[in-house]
Short mmCIF file of C-alpha atoms in Angstrom, two decimals:
data_model
loop_
_atom_site.label_atom_id
_atom_site.label_comp_id
_atom_site.label_asym_id
_atom_site.label_seq_id
_atom_site.Cartn_x
_atom_site.Cartn_y
_atom_site.Cartn_z
CA MET A 1 99.46 133.37 113.78
CA GLU A 2 98.34 129.99 112.42
CA ILE A 3 100.70 128.21 114.84
CA PHE A 4 99.20 130.20 117.73
CA PHE A 5 95.66 129.09 116.89
CA ILE A 6 96.71 125.44 116.43
CA LYS A 7 98.32 125.41 119.88
CA LEU A 8 95.38 127.30 121.37
CA ALA A 9 92.89 124.81 119.91
CA GLN A 10 94.82 121.88 121.37
CA LEU A 11 95.05 123.58 124.76
CA ILE A 12 91.32 124.40 124.88
CA LEU A 13 90.31 120.89 123.79
CA ALA A 14 92.61 119.24 126.35
CA LEU A 15 91.46 121.49 129.21
CA SER A 16 87.81 121.06 128.23
CA ILE A 17 88.13 117.27 128.39
CA LEU A 18 89.91 117.39 131.74
CA ILE A 19 87.55 119.95 133.32
CA LEU A 20 84.40 118.15 132.21
CA LEU A 21 85.62 114.78 133.47
CA HIS A 22 86.99 116.23 136.72
CA GLU A 23 83.70 117.91 137.55
CA GLY A 24 81.93 114.82 136.28
CA GLY A 25 83.68 112.86 139.04
CA HIS A 26 82.16 115.13 141.69
CA PHE A 27 78.81 114.99 139.89
CA PHE A 28 78.79 111.17 139.76
CA PHE A 29 79.36 110.63 143.48
CA ALA A 30 76.99 113.47 144.41
CA LYS A 31 74.18 111.87 142.41
CA LEU A 32 75.13 108.42 143.73
CA PHE A 33 74.54 109.59 147.30
CA GLY A 34 71.43 111.63 146.55
CA VAL A 35 73.03 115.07 146.81
CA ARG A 36 71.52 117.82 144.67
CA VAL A 37 73.80 119.43 142.09
CA GLU A 38 72.60 122.95 141.30
CA LYS A 39 75.10 123.86 138.57
CA PHE A 40 77.48 121.94 136.32
CA TYR A 41 79.69 124.40 134.43
CA MET A 42 82.71 124.33 132.20
CA PHE A 43 84.62 127.58 132.91
CA PHE A 44 83.41 130.14 135.43
CA ASP A 45 80.22 132.17 134.85
CA TRP A 46 80.84 135.23 137.01
CA LYS A 47 78.04 137.74 136.23
CA PHE A 48 76.94 135.89 133.07
CA SER A 49 77.39 132.70 131.06
CA LEU A 50 77.94 131.99 127.36
CA PHE A 51 75.45 129.13 127.42
CA LYS A 52 73.13 127.55 129.96
CA TYR A 53 70.44 124.91 129.89
CA LYS A 54 68.28 123.35 132.59
CA PRO A 55 66.40 120.21 131.52
CA LYS A 56 62.79 119.84 132.52
CA ASN A 57 62.31 118.22 135.94
CA SER A 58 66.04 118.54 136.65
CA ASP A 59 67.68 120.26 139.60
CA THR A 60 70.87 120.91 137.65
CA GLU A 61 71.68 123.83 135.34
CA TYR A 62 74.34 122.99 132.75
CA GLY A 63 76.38 125.72 131.12
CA ILE A 64 79.57 127.25 129.79
CA GLY A 65 81.10 130.25 131.50
CA TRP A 66 83.31 132.93 130.00
CA ILE A 67 86.34 132.79 132.33
CA PRO A 68 88.52 129.84 131.17
CA LEU A 69 90.21 129.18 134.52
CA GLY A 70 88.53 125.88 135.28
CA GLY A 71 85.01 124.67 135.95
CA TYR A 72 82.77 123.88 138.86
CA CYS A 73 80.04 121.65 140.13
CA LYS A 74 77.85 123.61 142.59
CA ILE A 75 76.65 121.16 145.18
CA SER A 76 73.77 122.03 147.53
CA GLY A 77 74.72 122.61 151.15
CA MET A 78 78.44 123.00 150.57
CA ILE A 79 80.81 125.92 151.06
CA ASP A 80 82.75 126.18 147.80
CA GLU A 81 84.06 128.73 145.31
CA SER A 82 80.54 130.07 144.73
CA PHE A 83 80.62 131.52 148.30
CA ASP A 84 76.87 130.99 148.59
CA THR A 85 76.63 131.76 152.31
CA GLU A 86 72.90 132.52 152.20
CA GLN A 87 72.08 128.89 151.48
CA MET A 88 74.09 127.80 154.52
CA LYS A 89 71.88 129.99 156.76
CA GLN A 90 68.81 127.96 155.82
CA PRO A 91 67.75 124.76 157.65
CA ALA A 92 69.70 121.72 156.43
CA GLN A 93 67.86 119.56 153.89
CA PRO A 94 68.24 115.78 153.35
CA TRP A 95 69.49 116.32 149.76
CA GLU A 96 72.32 118.62 150.87
CA PHE A 97 76.02 117.81 151.08
CA ARG A 98 76.25 118.88 154.74
CA THR A 99 73.66 116.30 155.90
CA LYS A 100 75.48 113.30 154.40
CA PRO A 101 77.88 111.02 156.34
CA ALA A 102 81.53 112.10 156.29
CA TRP A 103 82.64 109.10 154.19
CA GLN A 104 80.13 109.99 151.46
CA ARG A 105 81.23 113.62 151.47
CA LEU A 106 84.84 112.43 151.24
CA LEU A 107 84.11 110.35 148.13
CA ILE A 108 82.27 113.29 146.55
CA MET A 109 85.31 115.52 147.10
CA VAL A 110 87.92 113.04 145.81
CA GLY A 111 85.74 112.09 142.82
CA GLY A 112 87.32 114.67 140.49
CA VAL A 113 90.90 113.80 141.41
CA LEU A 114 90.16 110.09 141.10
CA VAL A 115 88.70 110.53 137.61
CA ASN A 116 91.66 112.64 136.44
CA PHE A 117 94.21 110.15 137.72
CA LEU A 118 92.42 107.14 136.22
CA LEU A 119 91.95 109.07 132.97
CA ALA A 120 95.71 109.69 132.72
CA LEU A 121 96.49 106.00 133.27
CA PHE A 122 93.88 105.02 130.66
CA ILE A 123 95.26 107.48 128.08
CA TYR A 124 98.83 106.28 128.63
CA SER A 125 97.65 102.68 128.23
CA MET A 126 95.83 103.47 124.97
CA ILE A 127 98.85 105.38 123.65
CA LEU A 128 101.02 102.30 124.21
CA PHE A 129 98.37 100.07 122.62
CA HIS A 130 97.86 102.25 119.54
CA TRP A 131 101.31 103.75 118.92
CA GLY A 132 103.61 101.61 121.03
CA ASP A 133 106.67 103.09 122.71
CA THR A 134 109.10 104.55 120.15
CA TYR A 135 112.45 105.99 121.23
CA VAL A 136 116.16 106.08 120.45
CA PRO A 137 118.11 104.15 123.14
CA VAL A 138 120.77 106.37 124.70
CA LYS A 139 123.38 103.61 124.39
CA ASP A 140 122.82 103.66 120.60
CA MET A 141 123.73 107.37 120.34
CA THR A 142 127.18 106.48 119.08
CA MET A 143 128.35 110.06 118.51
CA GLY A 144 128.10 110.48 122.27
CA MET A 145 127.22 113.55 124.27
CA GLN A 146 128.44 117.08 124.81
CA PHE A 147 128.96 118.11 128.46
CA ASN A 148 129.26 121.48 130.17
CA GLN A 149 132.06 122.50 132.53
CA GLU A 150 130.32 121.20 135.66
CA ALA A 151 129.87 117.77 134.08
CA LYS A 152 133.50 117.73 132.97
CA SER A 153 134.58 118.52 136.54
CA TYR A 154 133.12 115.13 137.55
CA GLY A 155 135.07 113.36 134.80
CA PHE A 156 132.81 113.37 131.75
CA ARG A 157 134.33 114.10 128.35
CA ASP A 158 132.73 115.18 125.10
CA GLY A 159 131.92 112.11 123.04
CA ASP A 160 131.20 109.83 126.01
CA ILE A 161 128.32 107.42 125.36
CA LEU A 162 125.98 107.20 128.35
CA VAL A 163 124.91 103.71 129.40
CA GLY A 164 123.21 103.97 132.80
CA THR A 165 123.61 104.55 136.53
CA ASP A 166 123.99 102.38 139.60
CA LYS A 167 120.16 102.23 139.70
CA ARG A 168 119.17 101.40 136.11
CA PRO A 169 120.18 101.70 132.43
CA PHE A 170 119.28 104.87 130.57
CA LYS A 171 116.29 104.50 128.26
CA ASN A 172 116.01 107.61 126.08
CA PHE A 173 117.27 111.17 126.16
CA SER A 174 114.66 112.89 128.33
CA ALA A 175 114.21 114.60 131.69
CA ASP A 176 114.44 111.15 133.30
CA LEU A 177 118.06 110.91 132.15
CA PHE A 178 118.92 114.16 133.93
CA ARG A 179 117.01 113.00 137.01
CA ASP A 180 118.86 109.67 137.10
CA ILE A 181 122.24 111.39 136.82
CA SER A 182 121.32 113.90 139.54
CA GLU A 183 120.56 111.05 141.97
CA ALA A 184 123.32 108.66 140.85
CA GLN A 185 126.33 107.53 142.85
CA ARG A 186 127.81 106.08 139.66
CA VAL A 187 127.29 106.72 135.94
CA ASP A 188 128.39 104.06 133.46
CA ILE A 189 129.75 105.22 130.10
CA ILE A 190 131.62 104.01 127.05
CA ARG A 191 134.68 106.08 126.12
CA ASN A 192 136.68 105.26 123.01
CA GLY A 193 135.02 101.84 122.91
CA LYS A 194 135.87 100.97 126.52
CA PRO A 195 133.35 100.68 129.39
CA MET A 196 134.06 103.07 132.26
CA SER A 197 132.32 104.39 135.37
CA ILE A 198 132.25 107.92 136.81
CA GLN A 199 131.60 108.46 140.51
CA MET A 200 128.93 111.05 141.29
CA PRO A 201 127.79 112.84 144.50
CA GLY A 202 124.17 111.66 144.18
CA ASP A 203 122.57 115.01 145.03
CA LEU A 204 122.93 117.33 142.02
CA ASN A 205 120.35 120.06 141.51
CA LEU A 206 118.15 118.83 138.66
CA LEU A 207 116.83 122.31 137.80
CA ASP A 208 120.34 123.71 137.47
CA MET A 209 121.41 120.76 135.31
CA ILE A 210 118.64 121.46 132.81
CA LYS A 211 118.40 125.27 132.89
CA THR A 212 122.13 126.09 132.85
CA GLN A 213 123.36 127.13 129.41
CA PRO A 214 124.83 124.98 128.05
CA PRO A 215 123.00 122.25 130.00
CA PHE A 216 124.77 119.51 131.95
CA VAL A 217 124.52 117.14 128.98
CA GLN A 218 123.14 117.33 125.47
CA MET A 219 123.29 115.18 122.36
CA LEU A 220 126.42 115.86 120.38
CA ILE A 221 125.59 117.26 116.95
CA ALA A 222 128.17 117.62 114.19
CA ASN A 223 128.87 121.10 112.84
CA GLU A 224 127.60 120.19 109.37
CA VAL A 225 124.82 122.04 107.56
CA ASP A 226 121.85 119.95 106.40
CA SER A 227 119.71 122.67 104.80
CA VAL A 228 119.53 126.46 104.43
CA PHE A 229 116.41 128.63 104.40
CA PRO A 230 116.14 130.77 101.25
CA GLY A 231 116.76 134.47 101.90
CA SER A 232 118.24 133.83 105.35
CA THR A 233 121.54 135.22 106.62
CA ALA A 234 123.14 131.81 106.02
CA ASP A 235 121.88 131.82 102.42
CA LYS A 236 123.20 135.34 101.78
CA ILE A 237 126.76 134.47 102.87
CA GLY A 238 126.79 131.31 100.70
CA LEU A 239 126.39 128.64 103.37
CA LYS A 240 125.18 125.43 101.74
CA LYS A 241 124.27 121.83 102.53
CA GLY A 242 127.40 119.87 103.51
CA HIS A 243 129.38 122.93 104.65
CA ARG A 244 131.00 122.84 108.08
CA ILE A 245 131.33 125.80 110.43
CA LEU A 246 134.86 126.10 111.80
CA ALA A 247 134.86 129.28 113.89
CA VAL A 248 132.64 132.07 115.23
CA ASN A 249 134.16 135.45 116.16
CA GLY A 250 137.62 133.89 116.15
CA LYS A 251 136.61 130.99 118.43
CA ALA A 252 137.07 127.53 116.93
CA VAL A 253 133.98 125.29 117.04
CA LYS A 254 134.12 121.53 116.53
CA THR A 255 130.41 120.76 116.98
CA HIS A 256 127.07 122.44 116.41
CA ASN A 257 126.72 122.48 120.21
CA GLU A 258 129.78 124.73 120.47
CA PHE A 259 128.41 126.90 117.65
CA THR A 260 125.15 127.49 119.54
CA GLU A 261 127.13 128.20 122.72
CA GLN A 262 129.09 130.95 120.95
CA MET A 263 125.86 132.43 119.57
CA ALA A 264 124.37 132.36 123.08
CA ARG A 265 127.30 134.48 124.25
CA CYS A 266 126.55 136.95 121.45
CA ALA A 267 122.94 137.05 122.65
CA ASP A 268 124.11 137.82 126.21
CA VAL A 269 126.25 140.70 124.93
CA LEU A 270 123.32 141.99 122.86
CA ALA A 271 120.99 141.84 125.86
CA ALA A 272 123.42 144.01 127.82
CA ALA A 273 123.79 146.61 125.04
CA ASN A 274 122.90 150.13 126.22
CA ASN A 275 122.89 152.00 122.93
CA HIS A 276 122.70 151.55 119.16
CA ARG A 277 126.49 151.36 118.76
CA ASP A 278 126.76 148.54 121.30
CA SER A 279 123.85 146.77 119.63
CA ILE A 280 125.52 146.93 116.21
CA LYS A 281 128.77 145.65 117.71
CA ALA A 282 127.03 142.74 119.42
CA ARG A 283 125.19 141.83 116.20
CA THR A 284 128.33 141.92 114.08
CA VAL A 285 129.43 138.32 113.80
CA SER A 286 132.28 136.79 111.80
CA ILE A 287 132.09 133.18 110.73
CA VAL A 288 134.52 130.75 109.09
CA PHE A 289 133.14 127.77 107.19
CA SER A 290 134.39 125.17 104.76
CA ASN A 291 133.11 122.97 101.95
CA GLY A 292 135.85 120.42 102.59
CA THR A 293 138.40 121.85 100.17
CA MET A 294 138.16 125.60 100.66
CA GLN A 295 137.57 127.91 103.61
CA TYR A 296 135.37 130.99 103.50
CA THR A 297 135.12 133.93 105.90
CA ALA A 298 132.12 136.21 106.23
CA GLN A 299 131.22 139.07 108.55
CA VAL A 300 127.63 140.20 108.83
CA VAL A 301 125.47 142.49 110.96
CA MET A 302 122.72 140.12 112.02
CA HIS A 303 119.08 140.70 112.84
CA ALA A 304 118.29 141.18 116.54
CA THR A 305 117.11 137.55 116.76
CA LEU A 306 120.63 136.36 115.86
CA LYS A 307 119.10 133.59 113.74
CA TRP A 308 121.27 132.26 110.89
CA GLY A 309 118.56 130.31 109.10
CA PHE A 310 120.07 126.86 108.63
CA VAL A 311 119.39 123.39 109.99
CA PRO A 312 122.28 121.24 111.25
CA LYS A 313 122.67 117.64 110.15
CA MET A 314 121.23 115.50 112.91
CA PRO A 315 122.70 112.10 113.80
CA ASP A 316 121.03 109.28 111.89
CA TYR A 317 120.01 107.26 114.93
CA GLN A 318 117.45 104.52 114.35
CA PRO A 319 114.53 104.47 116.80
CA VAL A 320 113.16 101.26 118.26
CA THR A 321 109.47 100.58 118.89
CA ARG A 322 108.04 98.29 121.51
CA GLU A 323 104.49 97.27 120.72
CA TYR A 324 101.86 96.33 123.32
CA GLY A 325 98.78 94.14 123.08
CA PHE A 326 95.49 95.45 124.43
CA PHE A 327 95.68 93.75 127.80
CA GLU A 328 99.42 94.18 128.37
CA SER A 329 99.12 97.91 127.62
CA PHE A 330 97.25 98.51 130.89
CA PRO A 331 99.97 97.47 133.40
CA ALA A 332 102.55 99.25 131.22
CA GLY A 333 100.40 102.39 131.07
CA ILE A 334 99.81 102.32 134.82
CA LYS A 335 103.53 101.94 135.47
CA TYR A 336 104.31 104.80 133.11
CA GLY A 337 101.69 107.10 134.65
CA ILE A 338 102.87 106.40 138.20
CA ASN A 339 106.45 107.16 137.12
CA VAL A 340 105.30 110.49 135.62
CA LEU A 341 103.48 111.37 138.85
CA ALA A 342 106.46 110.39 141.03
CA SER A 343 108.83 112.47 138.90
CA TYR A 344 106.49 115.47 139.02
CA VAL A 345 106.14 115.24 142.81
CA ASP A 346 109.91 114.87 143.21
CA ASP A 347 110.52 117.99 141.09
CA LEU A 348 108.15 120.12 143.17
CA LYS A 349 110.89 120.75 145.74
CA TYR A 350 112.51 123.10 143.22
CA VAL A 351 109.40 125.33 143.15
CA PHE A 352 110.36 126.66 146.58
CA THR A 353 113.67 128.03 145.29
CA ALA A 354 114.15 131.42 143.60
CA GLU A 355 115.01 129.79 140.28
CA GLY A 356 112.14 127.35 140.65
CA ALA A 357 109.62 130.17 141.17
CA LYS A 358 110.86 131.75 137.94
CA SER A 359 110.28 128.47 136.12
CA LEU A 360 106.56 128.49 136.97
CA GLY A 361 104.44 128.90 133.87
CA GLY A 362 100.84 129.79 133.14
CA PHE A 363 98.58 129.15 130.19
CA GLY A 364 101.21 130.39 127.73
CA THR A 365 103.77 127.86 128.95
CA ILE A 366 101.21 125.06 128.92
CA GLY A 367 100.06 126.01 125.41
CA ASN A 368 103.64 125.96 124.12
CA LEU A 369 103.98 122.34 125.24
CA PHE A 370 101.68 121.41 122.35
CA PRO A 371 103.21 121.07 118.85
CA ALA A 372 102.87 123.67 116.09
CA GLU A 373 101.15 121.07 113.91
CA TRP A 374 98.23 118.95 115.08
CA ASN A 375 99.65 115.64 116.29
CA TRP A 376 97.27 113.25 118.00
CA LEU A 377 100.06 111.30 119.72
CA VAL A 378 101.54 114.41 121.32
CA PHE A 379 98.07 115.78 122.07
CA TRP A 380 97.10 112.71 124.08
CA GLN A 381 100.50 112.57 125.78
CA MET A 382 100.07 116.18 126.91
CA THR A 383 96.43 115.62 127.92
CA ALA A 384 97.45 112.68 130.10
CA PHE A 385 100.29 114.71 131.65
CA LEU A 386 97.98 117.66 132.37
CA SER A 387 95.43 115.26 133.85
CA ILE A 388 98.02 114.00 136.34
CA ILE A 389 99.04 117.56 137.21
CA LEU A 390 95.40 118.57 137.68
CA ALA A 391 94.80 115.57 139.94
CA PHE A 392 97.85 116.24 142.08
CA MET A 393 97.37 120.00 142.35
CA ASN A 394 93.72 119.57 143.32
CA ILE A 395 94.51 117.12 146.11
CA LEU A 396 96.96 119.53 147.77
CA PRO A 397 95.64 120.53 151.23
CA ILE A 398 94.81 124.09 150.20
CA PRO A 399 91.35 125.46 151.08
CA ALA A 400 89.24 126.10 147.96
CA LEU A 401 90.83 123.04 146.31
CA ASP A 402 89.51 119.51 146.68
CA GLY A 403 92.44 118.68 148.94
CA GLY A 404 91.45 121.40 151.39
CA HIS A 405 87.96 119.94 151.75
CA VAL A 406 89.45 116.45 152.11
CA LEU A 407 91.73 117.70 154.90
CA PHE A 408 88.82 119.13 156.87
CA LEU A 409 86.76 115.98 156.30
CA LEU A 410 89.59 113.80 157.59
CA TYR A 411 89.83 116.07 160.64
CA GLU A 412 86.10 115.59 161.19
CA MET A 413 86.31 111.82 160.80
CA ILE A 414 89.21 111.55 163.25
CA THR A 415 88.03 114.02 165.91
CA ARG A 416 84.26 113.53 165.43
CA ARG A 417 83.99 117.31 165.35
CA LYS A 418 82.90 119.36 162.35
CA PRO A 419 84.73 122.65 161.59
CA SER A 420 82.38 125.62 161.98
CA GLU A 421 80.79 127.14 158.88
CA GLU A 422 82.41 130.49 159.69
CA PHE A 423 85.82 128.82 159.76
CA MET A 424 85.11 127.03 156.45
CA ILE A 425 84.06 130.29 154.77
CA ARG A 426 87.21 132.08 155.91
CA ALA A 427 89.37 129.15 154.88
CA GLU A 428 87.73 129.18 151.45
CA TYR A 429 88.57 132.87 151.00
CA VAL A 430 92.20 132.27 152.05
CA GLY A 431 92.55 129.28 149.74
CA PHE A 432 90.97 131.14 146.83
CA GLY A 433 93.45 133.96 147.40
CA ILE A 434 96.39 131.53 147.34
CA VAL A 435 95.18 129.97 144.09
CA LEU A 436 94.71 133.40 142.47
CA LEU A 437 98.20 134.45 143.60
CA LEU A 438 99.74 131.35 142.03
CA LEU A 439 97.84 132.01 138.80
CA VAL A 440 99.04 135.62 138.72
CA VAL A 441 102.68 134.65 139.37
CA ALA A 442 102.66 131.86 136.78
CA ASN A 443 101.08 133.97 134.03
CA LEU A 444 103.21 137.01 134.91
CA ASN A 445 106.27 134.79 134.37
CA ASP A 446 104.90 133.99 130.90
CA ILE A 447 104.54 137.69 130.11
CA LEU A 448 108.03 138.51 131.36
CA ARG A 449 109.52 135.65 129.34
CA SER A 450 107.73 136.83 126.19
CA LEU A 451 109.17 140.32 126.71
CA GLY A 452 112.66 138.89 127.18
CA ILE A 453 112.89 140.23 130.74
CA MET A 454 113.16 136.79 132.39
#
């Protein structure tokens, strides 16, 4: 429960920062051009608000709503998520959004997106300035990698050390490595101390590479035990630090990767169990392990989680850190942020596939991206990432989002004709429905995943 609240606190703080600054972008340009802002709210205040305050001689009411799905800046004379159609029936006033030139209205609408994007670049720059860039170079992972059957069909072998592609060297083991391999015509490796190249098709499905179990590539981990949790299944059968696992259910395993693959097969059998007898059979696991001189065999009926309760010995790879001065951190941070945005946009094509739709996540998925312990480095990395996502999603040409308003404003600027208020109201309802549908699908996926259905 403590972990849940730590993640929840990080999520709320990050979203609060992003919402306030996003709406602050709209607020800034509205005030700059003399447009009245009636409400400035964090979270939505449907029916009532948790807090509200209107300063003396101010046109703006500030507050906190109770529905944590975003925030809003209610601008006079504008058709938005408040659906205040009565105001639009009144004669236009000089302080209203609708009476301002199209270019001013355009800047008001892109203000939130602009702030979020600049915020992300600033955070990335400050991360590089304060913490530097610490990572383990892939070429220094001397134990090599473990590959699945698809990867081996292209010519990879377990133990190969990845170097780079025809486009660039690999940096660290991350999603970018999978992306580079998926787009590569050639992957350079070191096998048994000799440089080699493997020809690739250049159009692999990135989502399949990552989501397939086992994945296309993973760090090779030795099948040696580093520590055992007291009272766990591993502790009860006598597994200790330094022991090596040799076989699971009669299948030889040479690495911890192969061990986890065998346990994943047990989990698949357990998931398909129709009765108690089948469940017991699926949870009955035999294991062979050794201390170097003697072999031991144990057979246990495991808990439904199929967790052994030990930690494997991880490779002792030494990370490198590149430090940045204050001024040089900005171009590096901008480059990093643009790369994150480009990668995110490139990956969106998978959303329109059946598997991609299943990968959508709501607040639960976003919350789980934060660590179980408060870590300021990870917090700011995730805040910057969410800021980029918020900027991009808001600029999509969907009515009810900033991008929808921008689309209609561009139409007006090009054609010199303003869309009718009736059309704008209907478009706002359609866009709001699309956004709600996406929210429902994403959060339903979270629920289904938590129940083990997806």
